[in-house]
Short mmCIF file of N, CA and C in Angstrom, two decimals:
data_model
loop_
_atom_site.label_atom_id
_atom_site.label_comp_id
_atom_site.label_asym_id
_atom_site.label_seq_id
_atom_site.Cartn_x
_atom_site.Cartn_y
_atom_site.Cartn_z
N MET A 1 -21.13 19.75 15.56
CA MET A 1 -21.16 18.70 15.20
C MET A 1 -19.62 17.98 16.50
N HIS A 2 -19.86 17.26 17.18
CA HIS A 2 -18.66 16.84 18.02
C HIS A 2 -17.14 16.47 16.95
N LEU A 3 -16.38 16.36 17.47
CA LEU A 3 -15.28 15.63 17.30
C LEU A 3 -14.87 14.25 17.06
N ALA A 4 -15.60 13.39 18.15
CA ALA A 4 -15.91 12.13 18.11
C ALA A 4 -16.47 11.48 17.13
N TYR A 5 -17.10 11.98 16.43
CA TYR A 5 -17.93 11.27 15.27
C TYR A 5 -16.96 11.02 13.95
N PRO A 6 -16.15 12.36 13.33
CA PRO A 6 -15.39 12.18 12.43
C PRO A 6 -14.07 11.29 12.50
N ALA A 7 -13.99 10.90 14.18
CA ALA A 7 -12.42 10.15 14.61
C ALA A 7 -12.90 9.08 14.53
N ALA A 8 -14.03 8.77 15.06
CA ALA A 8 -14.02 7.33 15.18
C ALA A 8 -14.67 6.84 13.92
N LEU A 9 -15.19 7.37 13.02
CA LEU A 9 -15.17 6.91 11.43
C LEU A 9 -13.94 7.18 10.93
N SER A 10 -12.93 8.00 11.24
CA SER A 10 -11.40 7.58 11.05
C SER A 10 -10.93 6.67 11.27
N VAL A 11 -11.29 6.24 12.53
CA VAL A 11 -10.46 4.95 12.98
C VAL A 11 -11.31 3.81 12.40
N LEU A 12 -12.43 4.00 12.29
CA LEU A 12 -13.17 2.52 11.53
C LEU A 12 -12.21 2.29 10.17
N LEU A 13 -12.12 3.67 9.47
CA LEU A 13 -11.53 3.26 8.12
C LEU A 13 -10.20 2.85 8.08
N PHE A 14 -9.53 3.47 9.08
CA PHE A 14 -7.90 2.96 9.08
C PHE A 14 -7.84 1.77 9.51
N CYS A 15 -8.49 1.22 10.77
CA CYS A 15 -8.62 -0.07 10.66
C CYS A 15 -9.11 -1.18 9.61
N THR A 16 -10.35 -0.44 8.93
CA THR A 16 -10.35 -1.37 7.48
C THR A 16 -9.29 -1.65 6.58
N GLY A 17 -8.55 -0.16 6.41
CA GLY A 17 -7.58 -0.20 5.66
C GLY A 17 -6.13 -1.18 5.92
N LEU A 18 -6.04 -1.12 7.31
CA LEU A 18 -5.09 -1.91 8.05
C LEU A 18 -5.35 -3.20 7.65
N TYR A 19 -6.65 -4.05 8.11
CA TYR A 19 -6.85 -5.11 7.89
C TYR A 19 -6.58 -5.56 6.17
N GLY A 20 -6.86 -4.42 5.50
CA GLY A 20 -6.84 -5.14 4.06
C GLY A 20 -5.45 -5.33 3.41
N VAL A 21 -4.45 -4.65 4.28
CA VAL A 21 -3.12 -4.64 3.78
C VAL A 21 -2.56 -5.79 4.12
N LEU A 22 -2.60 -6.07 5.44
CA LEU A 22 -2.34 -7.38 6.10
C LEU A 22 -3.01 -8.74 5.33
N ALA A 23 -4.21 -8.68 5.16
CA ALA A 23 -4.90 -9.96 4.89
C ALA A 23 -4.75 -10.23 3.28
N ARG A 24 -4.92 -9.08 2.41
CA ARG A 24 -5.03 -9.33 1.15
C ARG A 24 -4.08 -10.04 0.48
N ARG A 25 -3.75 -10.82 -0.53
CA ARG A 25 -2.45 -11.07 -1.44
C ARG A 25 -2.95 -10.65 -2.66
N ASN A 26 -3.67 -9.85 -3.27
CA ASN A 26 -3.76 -9.06 -4.27
C ASN A 26 -2.78 -8.21 -4.14
N ALA A 27 -1.94 -7.79 -5.21
CA ALA A 27 -1.53 -6.11 -5.13
C ALA A 27 -2.28 -5.09 -5.25
N ILE A 28 -3.65 -5.33 -6.18
CA ILE A 28 -4.35 -4.20 -6.18
C ILE A 28 -5.07 -3.63 -5.30
N LEU A 29 -5.76 -5.08 -4.44
CA LEU A 29 -6.29 -4.70 -3.07
C LEU A 29 -5.45 -4.19 -2.07
N VAL A 30 -4.34 -4.33 -2.33
CA VAL A 30 -3.66 -3.87 -0.96
C VAL A 30 -3.29 -2.33 -1.40
N LEU A 31 -3.17 -2.04 -2.80
CA LEU A 31 -2.94 -0.40 -2.67
C LEU A 31 -4.30 0.19 -2.61
N MET A 32 -5.57 -0.70 -2.94
CA MET A 32 -6.72 0.14 -2.58
C MET A 32 -6.88 0.55 -0.93
N SER A 33 -6.53 -0.47 -0.32
CA SER A 33 -6.48 -0.83 1.23
C SER A 33 -5.68 0.30 1.82
N VAL A 34 -4.60 0.78 1.05
CA VAL A 34 -3.40 1.98 1.48
C VAL A 34 -4.46 3.14 1.18
N GLU A 35 -4.89 3.40 0.17
CA GLU A 35 -5.54 4.33 -0.08
C GLU A 35 -6.87 4.98 0.80
N LEU A 36 -7.30 3.98 1.26
CA LEU A 36 -8.30 4.02 2.71
C LEU A 36 -7.91 4.52 3.92
N MET A 37 -6.71 3.91 3.96
CA MET A 37 -5.90 4.44 5.41
C MET A 37 -5.55 6.09 4.85
N LEU A 38 -5.25 6.47 4.05
CA LEU A 38 -4.62 7.63 3.80
C LEU A 38 -5.78 8.48 4.02
N ASN A 39 -7.29 7.75 3.53
CA ASN A 39 -8.23 8.65 3.20
C ASN A 39 -8.79 9.11 4.98
N ALA A 40 -8.26 8.22 5.68
CA ALA A 40 -8.73 8.16 7.17
C ALA A 40 -8.08 9.43 7.86
N VAL A 41 -6.46 9.48 7.19
CA VAL A 41 -5.66 10.44 7.64
C VAL A 41 -6.24 11.91 7.36
N ASN A 42 -6.59 11.81 5.93
CA ASN A 42 -7.17 13.12 5.41
C ASN A 42 -8.52 13.59 6.36
N LEU A 43 -9.38 12.52 6.54
CA LEU A 43 -10.44 12.85 7.28
C LEU A 43 -10.25 13.47 8.57
N ASN A 44 -9.36 12.99 9.53
CA ASN A 44 -8.93 13.32 10.67
C ASN A 44 -8.17 14.73 10.61
N LEU A 45 -7.38 14.92 9.78
CA LEU A 45 -7.02 16.36 9.46
C LEU A 45 -7.63 17.49 9.30
N VAL A 46 -8.79 17.01 8.18
CA VAL A 46 -10.05 18.00 8.14
C VAL A 46 -10.72 18.47 9.23
N ALA A 47 -11.02 17.21 10.10
CA ALA A 47 -11.89 17.58 11.35
C ALA A 47 -10.96 18.16 12.30
N PHE A 48 -9.78 17.55 12.58
CA PHE A 48 -9.18 18.71 13.56
C PHE A 48 -8.73 20.08 13.23
N ASP A 49 -8.71 20.39 11.98
CA ASP A 49 -8.54 21.98 11.60
C ASP A 49 -9.91 22.54 11.48
N VAL A 50 -11.06 21.56 11.31
CA VAL A 50 -12.44 22.78 11.70
C VAL A 50 -12.34 22.47 13.06
N TRP A 51 -12.07 21.52 13.98
CA TRP A 51 -12.35 22.23 15.33
C TRP A 51 -11.36 23.06 15.82
N LEU A 52 -10.17 23.05 15.46
CA LEU A 52 -9.38 23.87 16.09
C LEU A 52 -9.48 25.34 15.60
N SER A 53 -10.14 25.65 14.28
CA SER A 53 -10.42 26.86 13.77
C SER A 53 -11.23 27.57 14.55
N ARG A 54 -12.42 26.92 15.22
CA ARG A 54 -13.49 27.63 15.88
C ARG A 54 -12.79 28.13 17.29
N THR A 55 -11.85 27.55 17.59
CA THR A 55 -11.08 28.28 18.86
C THR A 55 -10.19 29.25 18.58
N ALA A 56 -9.71 29.06 17.30
CA ALA A 56 -8.55 30.21 16.99
C ALA A 56 -9.07 31.34 16.76
N GLU A 57 -8.39 32.66 16.76
CA GLU A 57 -8.96 34.09 16.33
C GLU A 57 -8.73 34.01 14.85
N GLU A 58 -7.44 33.57 14.47
CA GLU A 58 -7.54 33.78 13.15
C GLU A 58 -7.12 32.37 12.51
N PRO A 59 -8.20 31.63 11.96
CA PRO A 59 -7.86 30.21 11.66
C PRO A 59 -6.82 30.42 9.82
N LEU A 60 -5.84 29.22 10.18
CA LEU A 60 -5.11 29.20 9.29
C LEU A 60 -5.59 27.83 8.24
N HIS A 61 -6.46 26.95 8.46
CA HIS A 61 -6.87 25.85 7.78
C HIS A 61 -5.50 25.02 7.11
N SER A 62 -4.60 25.11 7.92
CA SER A 62 -3.52 24.07 7.77
C SER A 62 -3.74 22.83 7.57
N GLY A 63 -4.56 22.21 7.87
CA GLY A 63 -4.97 20.64 7.93
C GLY A 63 -5.55 20.65 6.76
N GLN A 64 -6.43 21.62 6.17
CA GLN A 64 -6.89 21.43 4.74
C GLN A 64 -5.76 21.63 3.67
N ALA A 65 -4.97 22.44 3.88
CA ALA A 65 -3.66 22.13 2.98
C ALA A 65 -2.84 20.97 3.01
N LEU A 66 -2.85 20.80 4.33
CA LEU A 66 -2.10 19.53 4.36
C LEU A 66 -2.69 18.45 3.63
N THR A 67 -3.77 18.28 3.52
CA THR A 67 -4.67 17.30 3.11
C THR A 67 -4.75 17.31 1.55
N LEU A 68 -4.71 18.65 1.01
CA LEU A 68 -4.75 18.28 -0.51
C LEU A 68 -3.27 18.20 -0.75
N PHE A 69 -2.34 18.53 -0.40
CA PHE A 69 -0.79 17.74 -0.32
C PHE A 69 -0.93 16.26 -0.49
N THR A 70 -1.52 15.81 1.05
CA THR A 70 -2.08 14.36 1.12
C THR A 70 -2.34 13.54 -0.23
N ILE A 71 -3.63 14.24 -0.80
CA ILE A 71 -4.34 13.72 -2.00
C ILE A 71 -3.42 13.74 -3.11
N ALA A 72 -2.59 14.63 -3.27
CA ALA A 72 -1.66 14.90 -4.68
C ALA A 72 -0.66 13.72 -4.67
N ILE A 73 -0.29 13.54 -3.36
CA ILE A 73 0.69 12.30 -2.97
C ILE A 73 0.06 10.98 -3.31
N ALA A 74 -1.02 11.00 -2.89
CA ALA A 74 -1.86 9.61 -2.97
C ALA A 74 -1.65 9.42 -4.44
N ALA A 75 -2.51 10.45 -5.17
CA ALA A 75 -2.69 10.15 -6.72
C ALA A 75 -1.48 9.64 -7.44
N ALA A 76 -0.51 10.51 -6.95
CA ALA A 76 1.02 9.90 -7.71
C ALA A 76 1.32 8.45 -7.09
N GLU A 77 1.12 8.40 -6.01
CA GLU A 77 1.69 6.83 -5.56
C GLU A 77 0.64 6.05 -6.22
N ILE A 78 -0.78 6.06 -6.25
CA ILE A 78 -1.47 4.97 -7.02
C ILE A 78 -1.11 5.13 -8.37
N GLY A 79 -0.92 5.85 -9.12
CA GLY A 79 -0.39 5.80 -10.63
C GLY A 79 0.69 4.93 -10.52
N ILE A 80 1.89 5.35 -9.75
CA ILE A 80 2.81 4.52 -10.29
C ILE A 80 2.89 3.06 -9.43
N GLY A 81 2.10 2.82 -8.32
CA GLY A 81 1.84 1.54 -7.94
C GLY A 81 1.10 0.75 -8.86
N LEU A 82 0.05 1.39 -9.67
CA LEU A 82 -0.79 0.48 -10.74
C LEU A 82 0.39 0.42 -11.87
N ALA A 83 1.15 1.08 -12.47
CA ALA A 83 1.92 1.02 -13.25
C ALA A 83 3.18 -0.30 -13.22
N ILE A 84 3.66 -0.39 -11.59
CA ILE A 84 4.12 -1.50 -11.47
C ILE A 84 3.54 -2.86 -11.38
N VAL A 85 2.66 -2.71 -10.81
CA VAL A 85 1.53 -3.99 -10.72
C VAL A 85 1.03 -4.62 -12.15
N LEU A 86 0.80 -3.58 -13.04
CA LEU A 86 0.72 -4.25 -14.29
C LEU A 86 1.85 -4.66 -14.74
N ALA A 87 2.77 -4.12 -14.96
CA ALA A 87 3.98 -4.71 -15.61
C ALA A 87 4.49 -5.97 -15.14
N VAL A 88 4.44 -6.07 -13.73
CA VAL A 88 4.78 -7.36 -13.13
C VAL A 88 3.72 -8.55 -13.42
N HIS A 89 2.55 -7.95 -13.66
CA HIS A 89 1.57 -8.84 -14.11
C HIS A 89 1.86 -9.68 -15.68
N ARG A 90 2.14 -8.59 -16.39
CA ARG A 90 2.48 -9.05 -17.78
C ARG A 90 3.99 -9.90 -17.57
N ASN A 91 4.87 -9.60 -16.97
CA ASN A 91 5.87 -10.42 -16.88
C ASN A 91 5.73 -11.71 -16.20
N ARG A 92 5.20 -11.76 -15.11
CA ARG A 92 4.83 -12.98 -14.21
C ARG A 92 3.67 -13.79 -14.50
N GLY A 93 2.37 -12.83 -14.88
CA GLY A 93 1.16 -13.79 -15.17
C GLY A 93 0.29 -13.78 -13.81
N THR A 94 0.80 -12.90 -12.82
CA THR A 94 0.19 -13.06 -11.66
C THR A 94 0.03 -11.58 -10.77
N ALA A 95 -0.44 -11.31 -9.94
CA ALA A 95 -0.51 -10.32 -9.12
C ALA A 95 -0.31 -10.68 -7.63
N ASP A 96 -0.21 -11.92 -7.39
CA ASP A 96 -0.24 -12.28 -6.07
C ASP A 96 0.97 -11.92 -5.15
N ILE A 97 1.02 -11.47 -3.82
CA ILE A 97 1.81 -11.05 -3.30
C ILE A 97 3.11 -11.99 -2.87
N ASP A 98 2.48 -13.13 -2.55
CA ASP A 98 3.31 -14.26 -2.13
C ASP A 98 4.24 -14.86 -3.02
N LYS A 99 3.57 -15.17 -4.13
CA LYS A 99 4.30 -15.47 -5.53
C LYS A 99 5.40 -14.67 -5.68
N LEU A 100 5.33 -13.25 -5.81
CA LEU A 100 5.73 -12.43 -6.40
C LEU A 100 7.52 -12.52 -5.09
N ARG A 101 7.07 -12.29 -3.87
CA ARG A 101 8.01 -12.57 -2.95
C ARG A 101 9.01 -13.39 -2.99
N ASP A 102 8.23 -15.03 -3.13
CA ASP A 102 9.07 -15.76 -3.39
C ASP A 102 10.44 -15.75 -4.83
N THR A 103 9.68 -15.56 -5.62
CA THR A 103 10.74 -15.37 -6.81
C THR A 103 11.84 -14.01 -6.35
N ALA A 104 11.32 -12.99 -5.80
CA ALA A 104 12.20 -11.98 -5.40
C ALA A 104 13.44 -12.25 -4.66
N GLU A 105 13.15 -12.76 -3.39
CA GLU A 105 14.02 -13.77 -2.61
C GLU A 105 15.03 -14.75 -3.52
N GLY A 106 14.56 -15.11 -4.38
CA GLY A 106 15.73 -16.20 -5.05
C GLY A 106 15.56 -17.58 -4.70
N HIS A 107 14.80 -18.22 -4.01
CA HIS A 107 14.70 -19.27 -3.84
C HIS A 107 14.86 -20.43 -4.61
N GLU A 108 15.99 -21.37 -4.84
CA GLU A 108 15.88 -22.32 -5.48
C GLU A 108 14.93 -23.62 -5.38
N PRO A 109 14.74 -24.17 -6.02
CA PRO A 109 13.90 -25.49 -5.67
C PRO A 109 15.09 -26.51 -4.94
N ASP A 110 14.89 -26.98 -3.90
CA ASP A 110 15.55 -28.52 -3.62
C ASP A 110 15.28 -29.44 -4.11
N GLY A 111 16.08 -30.17 -4.57
CA GLY A 111 16.30 -31.55 -4.75
C GLY A 111 17.25 -32.26 -5.52
N PRO A 112 17.46 -33.42 -6.18
CA PRO A 112 18.31 -34.22 -6.56
C PRO A 112 18.38 -33.42 -8.08
N ASP A 113 17.06 -33.34 -8.82
CA ASP A 113 17.59 -32.59 -10.00
C ASP A 113 18.14 -31.57 -10.08
N THR A 114 18.19 -30.83 -9.12
CA THR A 114 18.72 -29.13 -9.47
C THR A 114 20.18 -29.49 -9.42
N ASP A 115 20.91 -30.43 -8.88
CA ASP A 115 22.14 -30.82 -8.64
C ASP A 115 22.59 -31.77 -9.78
N ALA A 116 22.14 -32.46 -9.88
CA ALA A 116 22.20 -33.30 -11.65
C ALA A 116 22.12 -32.06 -12.78
N ALA A 117 21.26 -31.34 -12.78
CA ALA A 117 21.35 -30.21 -13.88
C ALA A 117 22.59 -29.46 -13.88
N ALA A 118 22.84 -29.36 -12.65
CA ALA A 118 23.81 -28.16 -12.69
C ALA A 118 25.22 -28.88 -12.90
N THR A 119 25.38 -29.90 -12.65
CA THR A 119 26.88 -31.01 -12.97
C THR A 119 26.63 -31.13 -14.61
N GLY A 120 25.21 -31.55 -15.05
CA GLY A 120 25.12 -31.48 -16.54
C GLY A 120 25.76 -30.25 -17.69
N THR A 121 24.99 -29.43 -16.78
CA THR A 121 25.71 -27.98 -17.85
C THR A 121 27.11 -27.73 -17.67
N ALA A 122 27.62 -28.14 -16.33
CA ALA A 122 29.02 -27.92 -16.01
C ALA A 122 29.89 -28.59 -16.96
N GLU A 123 29.43 -29.83 -17.15
CA GLU A 123 30.20 -30.98 -18.08
C GLU A 123 30.23 -30.36 -19.43
N LYS A 124 29.09 -29.74 -20.13
CA LYS A 124 28.70 -29.74 -21.27
C LYS A 124 29.91 -28.37 -21.36
N ALA A 125 29.81 -27.46 -20.41
CA ALA A 125 30.32 -25.98 -20.59
C ALA A 125 32.09 -26.49 -20.99
N GLU A 126 32.14 -27.78 -20.04
CA GLU A 126 33.98 -28.08 -20.35
C GLU A 126 34.20 -28.59 -21.74
N ALA A 127 33.13 -29.91 -22.10
CA ALA A 127 33.15 -30.33 -23.46
C ALA A 127 33.28 -29.26 -24.59
N THR A 128 32.68 -28.21 -24.42
CA THR A 128 32.46 -27.36 -25.57
C THR A 128 33.66 -26.59 -25.66
N ALA A 129 34.33 -26.13 -24.51
CA ALA A 129 35.82 -25.29 -24.10
C ALA A 129 36.75 -25.93 -24.72
#
Protein backbone atom coordinates (compact mmCIF):
# COMPACT_ATOMS: atom_id res chain seq x y z
CA MET A 1 0.00 0.00 0.00
CA HIS A 2 1.22 3.47 -0.81
CA LEU A 3 1.97 6.04 1.85
CA ALA A 4 -0.31 8.53 0.09
CA TYR A 5 -3.56 6.84 1.20
CA PRO A 6 -3.10 7.07 4.97
CA ALA A 7 -1.47 10.49 4.59
CA ALA A 8 -4.46 11.82 2.64
CA LEU A 9 -6.88 10.34 5.19
CA SER A 10 -4.84 11.90 7.97
CA VAL A 11 -4.98 15.30 6.30
CA LEU A 12 -8.76 15.02 5.94
CA LEU A 13 -9.16 14.01 9.60
CA PHE A 14 -6.90 16.82 10.78
CA CYS A 15 -8.69 19.44 8.68
CA THR A 16 -12.06 18.23 9.96
CA GLY A 17 -10.81 18.49 13.53
CA LEU A 18 -9.36 21.94 12.91
CA TYR A 19 -12.67 23.12 11.49
CA GLY A 20 -14.43 21.72 14.54
CA VAL A 21 -12.12 23.57 16.91
CA LEU A 22 -12.49 26.87 15.07
CA ALA A 23 -16.20 26.75 14.27
CA ARG A 24 -17.87 25.07 17.25
CA ARG A 25 -19.15 26.89 20.29
CA ASN A 26 -19.84 23.89 22.52
CA ALA A 27 -16.89 22.89 24.69
CA ILE A 28 -17.57 19.15 24.39
CA LEU A 29 -17.56 19.35 20.58
CA VAL A 30 -14.27 21.25 20.72
CA LEU A 31 -12.77 18.47 22.85
CA MET A 32 -14.01 15.89 20.35
CA SER A 33 -12.41 17.86 17.53
CA VAL A 34 -9.09 17.93 19.38
CA GLU A 35 -9.33 14.16 19.74
CA LEU A 36 -9.93 13.88 15.99
CA MET A 37 -6.79 15.91 15.35
CA LEU A 38 -4.77 13.68 17.69
CA ASN A 39 -6.05 10.60 15.89
CA ALA A 40 -4.90 12.09 12.59
CA VAL A 41 -1.43 12.53 14.05
CA ASN A 42 -1.48 8.94 15.34
CA LEU A 43 -2.42 7.67 11.90
CA ASN A 44 0.53 9.54 10.41
CA LEU A 45 2.91 8.18 13.03
CA VAL A 46 1.89 4.57 12.40
CA ALA A 47 1.86 4.97 8.61
CA PHE A 48 5.34 6.47 8.49
CA ASP A 49 6.62 3.87 10.95
CA VAL A 50 5.38 1.04 8.72
CA TRP A 51 6.78 2.77 5.65
CA LEU A 52 10.20 3.32 7.24
CA SER A 53 10.38 -0.17 8.76
CA ARG A 54 10.19 -1.72 5.30
CA THR A 55 13.43 -0.03 4.29
CA ALA A 56 15.28 -0.38 7.61
CA GLU A 57 17.35 -3.42 8.44
CA GLU A 58 16.17 -3.51 12.06
CA PRO A 59 12.74 -1.95 12.55
CA LEU A 60 12.44 -0.03 15.80
CA HIS A 61 8.68 0.65 15.71
CA SER A 62 9.27 3.99 17.41
CA GLY A 63 6.26 5.52 15.65
CA GLN A 64 3.96 2.92 17.15
CA ALA A 65 5.45 3.42 20.61
CA LEU A 66 4.99 7.16 20.30
CA THR A 67 1.39 6.54 19.23
CA LEU A 68 0.75 4.61 22.44
CA PHE A 69 2.06 7.53 24.49
CA THR A 70 -0.10 9.94 22.51
CA ILE A 71 -3.19 7.80 23.13
CA ALA A 72 -2.45 7.73 26.87
CA ILE A 73 -1.98 11.49 27.00
CA ALA A 74 -5.15 12.04 24.96
CA ALA A 75 -7.14 9.85 27.36
CA ALA A 76 -5.90 11.86 30.33
CA GLU A 77 -6.62 15.12 28.51
CA ILE A 78 -10.18 14.16 27.66
CA GLY A 79 -10.85 12.99 31.21
CA ILE A 80 -9.64 16.23 32.76
CA GLY A 81 -11.28 18.31 30.03
CA LEU A 82 -14.66 16.67 30.53
CA ALA A 83 -14.40 17.12 34.29
CA ILE A 84 -13.72 20.84 33.81
CA VAL A 85 -16.56 21.22 31.31
CA LEU A 86 -19.01 19.46 33.64
CA ALA A 87 -17.95 21.62 36.60
CA VAL A 88 -18.34 24.79 34.55
CA HIS A 89 -21.72 23.63 33.26
CA ARG A 90 -22.93 23.03 36.82
CA ASN A 91 -21.77 26.47 37.97
CA ARG A 92 -22.71 28.58 34.94
CA GLY A 93 -25.48 26.54 33.36
CA THR A 94 -23.92 26.54 29.89
CA ALA A 95 -21.08 24.98 27.94
CA ASP A 96 -21.01 27.76 25.34
CA ILE A 97 -17.41 28.91 24.91
CA ASP A 98 -18.29 32.50 23.96
CA LYS A 99 -20.35 33.04 27.10
CA LEU A 100 -17.61 31.54 29.25
CA ARG A 101 -15.02 33.78 27.61
CA ASP A 102 -17.07 36.89 28.38
CA THR A 103 -17.37 36.01 32.05
CA ALA A 104 -13.66 35.20 32.32
CA GLU A 105 -12.58 38.59 31.00
CA GLY A 106 -14.64 40.40 33.62
CA HIS A 107 -16.60 42.71 31.33
CA GLU A 108 -18.99 44.92 33.26
CA PRO A 109 -22.18 46.03 31.53
CA ASP A 110 -21.97 49.71 30.65
CA GLY A 111 -24.83 52.02 31.43
CA PRO A 112 -26.22 54.47 33.97
CA ASP A 113 -27.57 51.70 36.22
CA THR A 114 -24.09 50.46 37.12
CA ASP A 115 -22.91 53.93 38.21
CA ALA A 116 -26.02 54.50 40.33
CA ALA A 117 -25.69 51.11 41.94
CA ALA A 118 -22.03 51.72 42.75
CA THR A 119 -22.70 55.11 44.37
CA GLY A 120 -25.72 53.70 46.22
CA THR A 121 -23.67 50.93 47.77
CA ALA A 122 -20.90 53.38 48.68
CA GLU A 123 -23.43 55.65 50.44
CA LYS A 124 -24.90 52.65 52.33
CA ALA A 125 -21.40 51.59 53.41
CA GLU A 126 -20.65 55.10 54.74
CA ALA A 127 -23.98 55.26 56.55
CA THR A 128 -23.39 51.99 58.35
CA ALA A 129 -19.81 52.92 59.30
